């Protein structure tokens, strides 16, 4: 979709809630894993253009704010579309 899978716009009777779903997952991670050492974020194609580095930065800030900074945080982007244009 034109929103790089992060929005909630419907196109051709298909609805994507990538941002909503990803934020729900991160809320679950924060609740269930308060003392992580490492996190990996990954995406492919359009999902690699924004999501991995964005969510990695947000998670890094979250754990820093909680006083439990991550030792390692990774963003793996497979075929990010912004590098091809």
Short mmCIF file of C-alpha atoms in Angstrom, two decimals:
data_model
loop_
_atom_site.label_atom_id
_atom_site.label_comp_id
_atom_site.label_asym_id
_atom_site.label_seq_id
_atom_site.Cartn_x
_atom_site.Cartn_y
_atom_site.Cartn_z
CA UNK A 1 0.00 0.00 0.00
CA UNK A 2 1.15 3.61 -0.40
CA UNK A 3 1.48 3.93 3.38
CA UNK A 4 4.37 1.40 3.47
CA UNK A 5 2.20 -1.03 5.50
CA UNK A 6 2.21 1.33 8.50
CA UNK A 7 -1.21 2.90 8.17
CA UNK A 8 -4.79 1.78 8.26
CA UNK A 9 -6.11 2.83 4.85
CA UNK A 10 -8.17 0.48 2.70
CA UNK A 11 -7.27 0.04 -0.93
CA UNK A 12 -9.30 -2.05 -3.38
CA UNK A 13 -11.37 -3.49 -0.54
CA UNK A 14 -8.26 -4.60 1.33
CA UNK A 15 -7.53 -3.14 4.71
CA UNK A 16 -4.11 -3.05 6.27
CA UNK A 17 -3.53 -2.21 9.91
CA UNK A 18 0.23 -2.64 10.01
CA UNK A 19 0.94 0.21 12.37
CA UNK A 20 -1.86 -0.78 14.74
CA UNK A 21 -0.74 -4.41 14.76
CA UNK A 22 2.94 -3.57 15.21
CA UNK A 23 2.18 -1.23 18.13
CA UNK A 24 0.03 -3.93 19.76
CA UNK A 25 2.91 -6.39 19.47
CA UNK A 26 5.34 -3.90 20.99
CA UNK A 27 2.96 -3.24 23.90
CA UNK A 28 2.89 -7.01 24.49
CA UNK A 29 6.69 -7.23 24.28
CA UNK A 30 7.14 -4.39 26.78
CA UNK A 31 4.70 -6.01 29.20
CA UNK A 32 6.04 -9.56 28.92
CA UNK A 33 9.77 -8.89 28.47
CA UNK A 34 10.73 -5.98 30.72
CA UNK A 35 14.40 -7.01 31.00
CA UNK A 36 15.58 -7.79 27.47
CA UNK A 37 19.22 -7.60 26.43
CA UNK A 38 18.65 -7.73 22.65
CA UNK A 39 15.93 -7.09 20.09
CA UNK A 40 15.79 -7.66 16.33
CA UNK A 41 13.37 -5.88 14.03
CA UNK A 42 13.03 -7.05 10.44
CA UNK A 43 11.02 -6.30 7.35
CA UNK A 44 10.95 -7.12 3.66
CA UNK A 45 10.16 -4.94 0.66
CA UNK A 46 7.96 -2.01 1.57
CA UNK A 47 7.85 -3.34 5.13
CA UNK A 48 11.61 -2.80 5.32
CA UNK A 49 11.54 0.83 4.22
CA UNK A 50 10.47 2.37 7.52
CA UNK A 51 9.35 -0.16 10.12
CA UNK A 52 12.59 -1.84 11.31
CA UNK A 53 14.61 1.31 12.06
CA UNK A 54 11.54 3.15 13.39
CA UNK A 55 10.50 0.43 15.83
CA UNK A 56 14.13 -0.23 16.81
CA UNK A 57 14.52 3.44 17.76
CA UNK A 58 11.23 3.46 19.67
CA UNK A 59 12.13 0.28 21.57
CA UNK A 60 15.57 1.61 22.38
CA UNK A 61 14.00 4.76 23.81
CA UNK A 62 11.38 2.79 25.75
CA UNK A 63 13.92 0.57 27.50
CA UNK A 64 16.20 3.56 28.14
CA UNK A 65 13.29 5.44 29.74
CA UNK A 66 12.57 2.38 31.92
CA UNK A 67 16.16 2.42 33.15
CA UNK A 68 16.94 -0.88 31.41
CA UNK A 69 18.78 0.03 28.20
CA UNK A 70 19.19 -2.69 25.59
CA UNK A 71 22.71 -4.01 25.07
CA UNK A 72 22.02 -4.86 21.43
CA UNK A 73 19.34 -3.71 19.03
CA UNK A 74 19.24 -4.65 15.38
CA UNK A 75 17.22 -3.54 12.36
CA UNK A 76 17.42 -5.97 9.42
CA UNK A 77 15.96 -4.59 6.20
CA UNK A 78 15.58 -7.02 3.29
CA UNK A 79 15.07 -5.23 -0.04
CA UNK A 80 13.85 -1.90 1.33
CA UNK A 81 12.04 -0.16 -1.48
CA UNK A 82 13.47 3.29 -0.74
CA UNK A 83 16.96 2.05 -1.66
CA UNK A 84 15.78 0.94 -5.10
CA UNK A 85 14.36 4.25 -6.27
#
